[in-house]
Amino acid sequence: MSQARIRQAGPDDALVVAALTLQCALHRGGTSEPGFLDRFAAAWLRDHPAHPTWIAEQSGEHAGYLQADVLSPLPWPGDGGRGGTLHVVRFFVRPSFRGQHIGEALLRTAAQSAREQGLAALQMRPGPKTRGLCE
């Protein structure tokens, strides 16, 4: 099996991010609703730089994604202007792609991006399936 390719989502990926979000919600027991994909894509497009998203692709399919919010703190004496947090809000690997280190690759890529942006921290509240990965 080929290694997953991780890439940051851009404006052309709005519907892909919406579809992965819907798959994540359905997997977690949520329901679909008419017009959700278009509504989500439009909302994400309006402010996607504040919600960086990475997509995992493997074998020609979208295997998962990691979506975060960039949180910028107000200045603090002595912080030298460095700060901010990349806060992971959604982290999903489709069940058929689990066990192939895709989650690790997504998280590693997001952490590297945070470092490159000069953010001080990466924050994630792990769920039952991601606790081991975060530890």
mmCIF file with all atom_site columns, C-alpha atoms in Angstrom:
data_model
loop_
_atom_site.group_PDB
_atom_site.id
_atom_site.type_symbol
_atom_site.label_atom_id
_atom_site.label_alt_id
_atom_site.label_comp_id
_atom_site.label_asym_id
_atom_site.label_entity_id
_atom_site.label_seq_id
_atom_site.pdbx_PDB_ins_code
_atom_site.Cartn_x
_atom_site.Cartn_y
_atom_site.Cartn_z
_atom_site.occupancy
_atom_site.B_iso_or_equiv
_atom_site.pdbx_formal_charge
_atom_site.auth_seq_id
_atom_site.auth_comp_id
_atom_site.auth_asym_id
_atom_site.auth_atom_id
_atom_site.pdbx_PDB_model_num
ATOM 1   C CA . MET A 1 1   ? 0.000   0.000  0.000  1.00 0.00 ? 1   MET A CA 1
ATOM 2   C CA . SER A 1 2   ? 1.297   3.461  -0.877 1.00 0.00 ? 2   SER A CA 1
ATOM 3   C CA . GLN A 1 3   ? 2.098   6.079  1.726  1.00 0.00 ? 3   GLN A CA 1
ATOM 4   C CA . ALA A 1 4   ? -0.525  8.769  2.289  1.00 0.00 ? 4   ALA A CA 1
ATOM 5   C CA . ARG A 1 5   ? 0.042   12.185 0.803  1.00 0.00 ? 5   ARG A CA 1
ATOM 6   C CA . ILE A 1 6   ? -0.803  15.028 3.177  1.00 0.00 ? 6   ILE A CA 1
ATOM 7   C CA . ARG A 1 7   ? -1.547  18.445 1.742  1.00 0.00 ? 7   ARG A CA 1
ATOM 8   C CA . GLN A 1 8   ? -3.044  21.665 3.014  1.00 0.00 ? 8   GLN A CA 1
ATOM 9   C CA . ALA A 1 9   ? -6.530  22.337 1.693  1.00 0.00 ? 9   ALA A CA 1
ATOM 10  C CA . GLY A 1 10  ? -7.026  25.403 -0.460 1.00 0.00 ? 10  GLY A CA 1
ATOM 11  C CA . PRO A 1 11  ? -10.099 27.203 -1.777 1.00 0.00 ? 11  PRO A CA 1
ATOM 12  C CA . ASP A 1 12  ? -10.668 24.575 -4.475 1.00 0.00 ? 12  ASP A CA 1
ATOM 13  C CA . ASP A 1 13  ? -11.039 21.946 -1.737 1.00 0.00 ? 13  ASP A CA 1
ATOM 14  C CA . ALA A 1 14  ? -14.042 23.506 0.032  1.00 0.00 ? 14  ALA A CA 1
ATOM 15  C CA . LEU A 1 15  ? -16.442 20.736 -1.005 1.00 0.00 ? 15  LEU A CA 1
ATOM 16  C CA . VAL A 1 16  ? -13.888 18.034 -0.144 1.00 0.00 ? 16  VAL A CA 1
ATOM 17  C CA . VAL A 1 17  ? -13.501 19.501 3.352  1.00 0.00 ? 17  VAL A CA 1
ATOM 18  C CA . ALA A 1 18  ? -17.303 19.686 3.634  1.00 0.00 ? 18  ALA A CA 1
ATOM 19  C CA . ALA A 1 19  ? -17.676 16.048 2.542  1.00 0.00 ? 19  ALA A CA 1
ATOM 20  C CA . LEU A 1 20  ? -15.033 14.856 5.019  1.00 0.00 ? 20  LEU A CA 1
ATOM 21  C CA . THR A 1 21  ? -16.754 16.860 7.772  1.00 0.00 ? 21  THR A CA 1
ATOM 22  C CA . LEU A 1 22  ? -20.059 15.201 6.950  1.00 0.00 ? 22  LEU A CA 1
ATOM 23  C CA . GLN A 1 23  ? -18.417 11.749 6.917  1.00 0.00 ? 23  GLN A CA 1
ATOM 24  C CA . CYS A 1 24  ? -16.880 12.514 10.316 1.00 0.00 ? 24  CYS A CA 1
ATOM 25  C CA . ALA A 1 25  ? -20.224 13.631 11.722 1.00 0.00 ? 25  ALA A CA 1
ATOM 26  C CA . LEU A 1 26  ? -22.040 10.563 10.384 1.00 0.00 ? 26  LEU A CA 1
ATOM 27  C CA . HIS A 1 27  ? -19.334 8.280  11.783 1.00 0.00 ? 27  HIS A CA 1
ATOM 28  C CA . ARG A 1 28  ? -19.812 9.917  15.193 1.00 0.00 ? 28  ARG A CA 1
ATOM 29  C CA . GLY A 1 29  ? -23.573 9.320  15.131 1.00 0.00 ? 29  GLY A CA 1
ATOM 30  C CA . GLY A 1 30  ? -24.711 12.564 13.549 1.00 0.00 ? 30  GLY A CA 1
ATOM 31  C CA . THR A 1 31  ? -27.192 12.942 10.739 1.00 0.00 ? 31  THR A CA 1
ATOM 32  C CA . SER A 1 32  ? -27.121 14.563 7.345  1.00 0.00 ? 32  SER A CA 1
ATOM 33  C CA . GLU A 1 33  ? -29.241 17.548 6.426  1.00 0.00 ? 33  GLU A CA 1
ATOM 34  C CA . PRO A 1 34  ? -30.225 19.025 3.068  1.00 0.00 ? 34  PRO A CA 1
ATOM 35  C CA . GLY A 1 35  ? -27.804 21.677 1.844  1.00 0.00 ? 35  GLY A CA 1
ATOM 36  C CA . PHE A 1 36  ? -25.129 20.975 4.471  1.00 0.00 ? 36  PHE A CA 1
ATOM 37  C CA . LEU A 1 37  ? -22.257 20.525 1.993  1.00 0.00 ? 37  LEU A CA 1
ATOM 38  C CA . ASP A 1 38  ? -22.905 23.863 0.269  1.00 0.00 ? 38  ASP A CA 1
ATOM 39  C CA . ARG A 1 39  ? -23.503 25.676 3.568  1.00 0.00 ? 39  ARG A CA 1
ATOM 40  C CA . PHE A 1 40  ? -20.308 24.314 5.117  1.00 0.00 ? 40  PHE A CA 1
ATOM 41  C CA . ALA A 1 41  ? -18.217 24.977 1.985  1.00 0.00 ? 41  ALA A CA 1
ATOM 42  C CA . ALA A 1 42  ? -19.397 28.597 1.804  1.00 0.00 ? 42  ALA A CA 1
ATOM 43  C CA . ALA A 1 43  ? -18.685 29.189 5.505  1.00 0.00 ? 43  ALA A CA 1
ATOM 44  C CA . TRP A 1 44  ? -15.231 27.584 5.298  1.00 0.00 ? 44  TRP A CA 1
ATOM 45  C CA . LEU A 1 45  ? -14.338 29.573 2.175  1.00 0.00 ? 45  LEU A CA 1
ATOM 46  C CA . ARG A 1 46  ? -15.222 32.885 3.841  1.00 0.00 ? 46  ARG A CA 1
ATOM 47  C CA . ASP A 1 47  ? -12.464 32.451 6.414  1.00 0.00 ? 47  ASP A CA 1
ATOM 48  C CA . HIS A 1 48  ? -10.391 29.375 5.536  1.00 0.00 ? 48  HIS A CA 1
ATOM 49  C CA . PRO A 1 49  ? -7.005  30.889 6.538  1.00 0.00 ? 49  PRO A CA 1
ATOM 50  C CA . ALA A 1 50  ? -8.262  30.991 10.140 1.00 0.00 ? 50  ALA A CA 1
ATOM 51  C CA . HIS A 1 51  ? -9.277  27.317 9.855  1.00 0.00 ? 51  HIS A CA 1
ATOM 52  C CA . PRO A 1 52  ? -6.302  25.556 8.263  1.00 0.00 ? 52  PRO A CA 1
ATOM 53  C CA . THR A 1 53  ? -7.131  22.074 7.098  1.00 0.00 ? 53  THR A CA 1
ATOM 54  C CA . TRP A 1 54  ? -4.932  19.226 5.931  1.00 0.00 ? 54  TRP A CA 1
ATOM 55  C CA . ILE A 1 55  ? -6.233  16.425 3.742  1.00 0.00 ? 55  ILE A CA 1
ATOM 56  C CA . ALA A 1 56  ? -4.784  12.913 3.604  1.00 0.00 ? 56  ALA A CA 1
ATOM 57  C CA . GLU A 1 57  ? -4.952  11.175 0.230  1.00 0.00 ? 57  GLU A CA 1
ATOM 58  C CA . GLN A 1 58  ? -4.137  7.559  -0.370 1.00 0.00 ? 58  GLN A CA 1
ATOM 59  C CA . SER A 1 59  ? -4.779  5.252  -3.322 1.00 0.00 ? 59  SER A CA 1
ATOM 60  C CA . GLY A 1 60  ? -6.688  8.023  -5.106 1.00 0.00 ? 60  GLY A CA 1
ATOM 61  C CA . GLU A 1 61  ? -9.112  8.569  -2.210 1.00 0.00 ? 61  GLU A CA 1
ATOM 62  C CA . HIS A 1 62  ? -9.542  11.138 0.539  1.00 0.00 ? 62  HIS A CA 1
ATOM 63  C CA . ALA A 1 63  ? -8.485  9.132  3.581  1.00 0.00 ? 63  ALA A CA 1
ATOM 64  C CA . GLY A 1 64  ? -9.012  11.730 6.296  1.00 0.00 ? 64  GLY A CA 1
ATOM 65  C CA . TYR A 1 65  ? -8.423  15.263 7.436  1.00 0.00 ? 65  TYR A CA 1
ATOM 66  C CA . LEU A 1 66  ? -7.339  17.478 10.281 1.00 0.00 ? 66  LEU A CA 1
ATOM 67  C CA . GLN A 1 67  ? -8.937  20.877 10.741 1.00 0.00 ? 67  GLN A CA 1
ATOM 68  C CA . ALA A 1 68  ? -7.723  23.498 13.186 1.00 0.00 ? 68  ALA A CA 1
ATOM 69  C CA . ASP A 1 69  ? -8.332  27.051 14.318 1.00 0.00 ? 69  ASP A CA 1
ATOM 70  C CA . VAL A 1 70  ? -5.518  29.553 14.701 1.00 0.00 ? 70  VAL A CA 1
ATOM 71  C CA . LEU A 1 71  ? -5.920  31.280 18.062 1.00 0.00 ? 71  LEU A CA 1
ATOM 72  C CA . SER A 1 72  ? -3.966  34.518 18.410 1.00 0.00 ? 72  SER A CA 1
ATOM 73  C CA . PRO A 1 73  ? -3.508  35.860 21.929 1.00 0.00 ? 73  PRO A CA 1
ATOM 74  C CA . LEU A 1 74  ? -3.309  39.492 22.836 1.00 0.00 ? 74  LEU A CA 1
ATOM 75  C CA . PRO A 1 75  ? 0.263   40.721 23.435 1.00 0.00 ? 75  PRO A CA 1
ATOM 76  C CA . TRP A 1 76  ? 1.909   39.940 26.757 1.00 0.00 ? 76  TRP A CA 1
ATOM 77  C CA . PRO A 1 77  ? 5.022   41.593 28.178 1.00 0.00 ? 77  PRO A CA 1
ATOM 78  C CA . GLY A 1 78  ? 8.123   39.615 27.338 1.00 0.00 ? 78  GLY A CA 1
ATOM 79  C CA . ASP A 1 79  ? 6.520   37.259 24.824 1.00 0.00 ? 79  ASP A CA 1
ATOM 80  C CA . GLY A 1 80  ? 8.542   38.787 21.976 1.00 0.00 ? 80  GLY A CA 1
ATOM 81  C CA . GLY A 1 81  ? 5.565   38.735 19.644 1.00 0.00 ? 81  GLY A CA 1
ATOM 82  C CA . ARG A 1 82  ? 5.640   34.949 19.445 1.00 0.00 ? 82  ARG A CA 1
ATOM 83  C CA . GLY A 1 83  ? 2.491   33.273 20.387 1.00 0.00 ? 83  GLY A CA 1
ATOM 84  C CA . GLY A 1 84  ? -0.656  31.772 19.188 1.00 0.00 ? 84  GLY A CA 1
ATOM 85  C CA . THR A 1 85  ? -1.965  28.261 19.186 1.00 0.00 ? 85  THR A CA 1
ATOM 86  C CA . LEU A 1 86  ? -3.026  25.862 16.486 1.00 0.00 ? 86  LEU A CA 1
ATOM 87  C CA . HIS A 1 87  ? -6.101  24.292 18.078 1.00 0.00 ? 87  HIS A CA 1
ATOM 88  C CA . VAL A 1 88  ? -7.238  21.034 16.446 1.00 0.00 ? 88  VAL A CA 1
ATOM 89  C CA . VAL A 1 89  ? -11.030 21.019 16.181 1.00 0.00 ? 89  VAL A CA 1
ATOM 90  C CA . ARG A 1 90  ? -11.636 18.027 13.891 1.00 0.00 ? 90  ARG A CA 1
ATOM 91  C CA . PHE A 1 91  ? -9.438  15.013 13.293 1.00 0.00 ? 91  PHE A CA 1
ATOM 92  C CA . PHE A 1 92  ? -10.823 12.134 11.274 1.00 0.00 ? 92  PHE A CA 1
ATOM 93  C CA . VAL A 1 93  ? -9.421  9.152  9.396  1.00 0.00 ? 93  VAL A CA 1
ATOM 94  C CA . ARG A 1 94  ? -11.969 7.139  7.467  1.00 0.00 ? 94  ARG A CA 1
ATOM 95  C CA . PRO A 1 95  ? -12.351 3.677  9.047  1.00 0.00 ? 95  PRO A CA 1
ATOM 96  C CA . SER A 1 96  ? -11.069 1.839  5.959  1.00 0.00 ? 96  SER A CA 1
ATOM 97  C CA . PHE A 1 97  ? -7.773  3.767  6.219  1.00 0.00 ? 97  PHE A CA 1
ATOM 98  C CA . ARG A 1 98  ? -7.126  3.379  9.943  1.00 0.00 ? 98  ARG A CA 1
ATOM 99  C CA . GLY A 1 99  ? -4.049  1.542  11.161 1.00 0.00 ? 99  GLY A CA 1
ATOM 100 C CA . GLN A 1 100 ? -1.937  2.929  8.316  1.00 0.00 ? 100 GLN A CA 1
ATOM 101 C CA . HIS A 1 101 ? -0.320  5.833  10.243 1.00 0.00 ? 101 HIS A CA 1
ATOM 102 C CA . ILE A 1 102 ? -2.410  8.433  8.417  1.00 0.00 ? 102 ILE A CA 1
ATOM 103 C CA . GLY A 1 103 ? -3.455  10.105 11.678 1.00 0.00 ? 103 GLY A CA 1
ATOM 104 C CA . GLU A 1 104 ? 0.173   10.412 12.736 1.00 0.00 ? 104 GLU A CA 1
ATOM 105 C CA . ALA A 1 105 ? 1.079   11.946 9.370  1.00 0.00 ? 105 ALA A CA 1
ATOM 106 C CA . LEU A 1 106 ? -1.757  14.477 9.608  1.00 0.00 ? 106 LEU A CA 1
ATOM 107 C CA . LEU A 1 107 ? -0.803  15.483 13.140 1.00 0.00 ? 107 LEU A CA 1
ATOM 108 C CA . ARG A 1 108 ? 2.915   15.673 12.305 1.00 0.00 ? 108 ARG A CA 1
ATOM 109 C CA . THR A 1 109 ? 2.190   17.888 9.276  1.00 0.00 ? 109 THR A CA 1
ATOM 110 C CA . ALA A 1 110 ? -0.039  20.232 11.305 1.00 0.00 ? 110 ALA A CA 1
ATOM 111 C CA . ALA A 1 111 ? 2.614   20.502 14.040 1.00 0.00 ? 111 ALA A CA 1
ATOM 112 C CA . GLN A 1 112 ? 5.305   21.318 11.468 1.00 0.00 ? 112 GLN A CA 1
ATOM 113 C CA . SER A 1 113 ? 3.094   23.994 9.937  1.00 0.00 ? 113 SER A CA 1
ATOM 114 C CA . ALA A 1 114 ? 2.454   25.512 13.382 1.00 0.00 ? 114 ALA A CA 1
ATOM 115 C CA . ARG A 1 115 ? 6.213   25.710 14.000 1.00 0.00 ? 115 ARG A CA 1
ATOM 116 C CA . GLU A 1 116 ? 6.794   27.308 10.601 1.00 0.00 ? 116 GLU A CA 1
ATOM 117 C CA . GLN A 1 117 ? 4.106   29.927 11.328 1.00 0.00 ? 117 GLN A CA 1
ATOM 118 C CA . GLY A 1 118 ? 5.784   30.783 14.624 1.00 0.00 ? 118 GLY A CA 1
ATOM 119 C CA . LEU A 1 119 ? 2.914   29.524 16.730 1.00 0.00 ? 119 LEU A CA 1
ATOM 120 C CA . ALA A 1 120 ? 3.815   28.681 20.301 1.00 0.00 ? 120 ALA A CA 1
ATOM 121 C CA . ALA A 1 121 ? 1.657   25.581 20.727 1.00 0.00 ? 121 ALA A CA 1
ATOM 122 C CA . LEU A 1 122 ? -0.492  22.924 19.149 1.00 0.00 ? 122 LEU A CA 1
ATOM 123 C CA . GLN A 1 123 ? -3.513  21.989 21.227 1.00 0.00 ? 123 GLN A CA 1
ATOM 124 C CA . MET A 1 124 ? -5.816  19.009 20.826 1.00 0.00 ? 124 MET A CA 1
ATOM 125 C CA . ARG A 1 125 ? -8.403  17.447 23.085 1.00 0.00 ? 125 ARG A CA 1
ATOM 126 C CA . PRO A 1 126 ? -8.067  13.746 22.308 1.00 0.00 ? 126 PRO A CA 1
ATOM 127 C CA . GLY A 1 127 ? -11.055 11.476 22.050 1.00 0.00 ? 127 GLY A CA 1
ATOM 128 C CA . PRO A 1 128 ? -11.060 7.774  22.870 1.00 0.00 ? 128 PRO A CA 1
ATOM 129 C CA . LYS A 1 129 ? -9.616  6.848  19.452 1.00 0.00 ? 129 LYS A CA 1
ATOM 130 C CA . THR A 1 130 ? -6.910  9.518  19.414 1.00 0.00 ? 130 THR A CA 1
ATOM 131 C CA . ARG A 1 131 ? -5.709  9.438  23.036 1.00 0.00 ? 131 ARG A CA 1
ATOM 132 C CA . GLY A 1 132 ? -2.846  7.015  22.340 1.00 0.00 ? 132 GLY A CA 1
ATOM 133 C CA . LEU A 1 133 ? -1.722  9.014  19.328 1.00 0.00 ? 133 LEU A CA 1
ATOM 134 C CA . CYS A 1 134 ? -1.548  12.223 21.358 1.00 0.00 ? 134 CYS A CA 1
ATOM 135 C CA . GLU A 1 135 ? 0.282   10.645 24.255 1.00 0.00 ? 135 GLU A CA 1
#
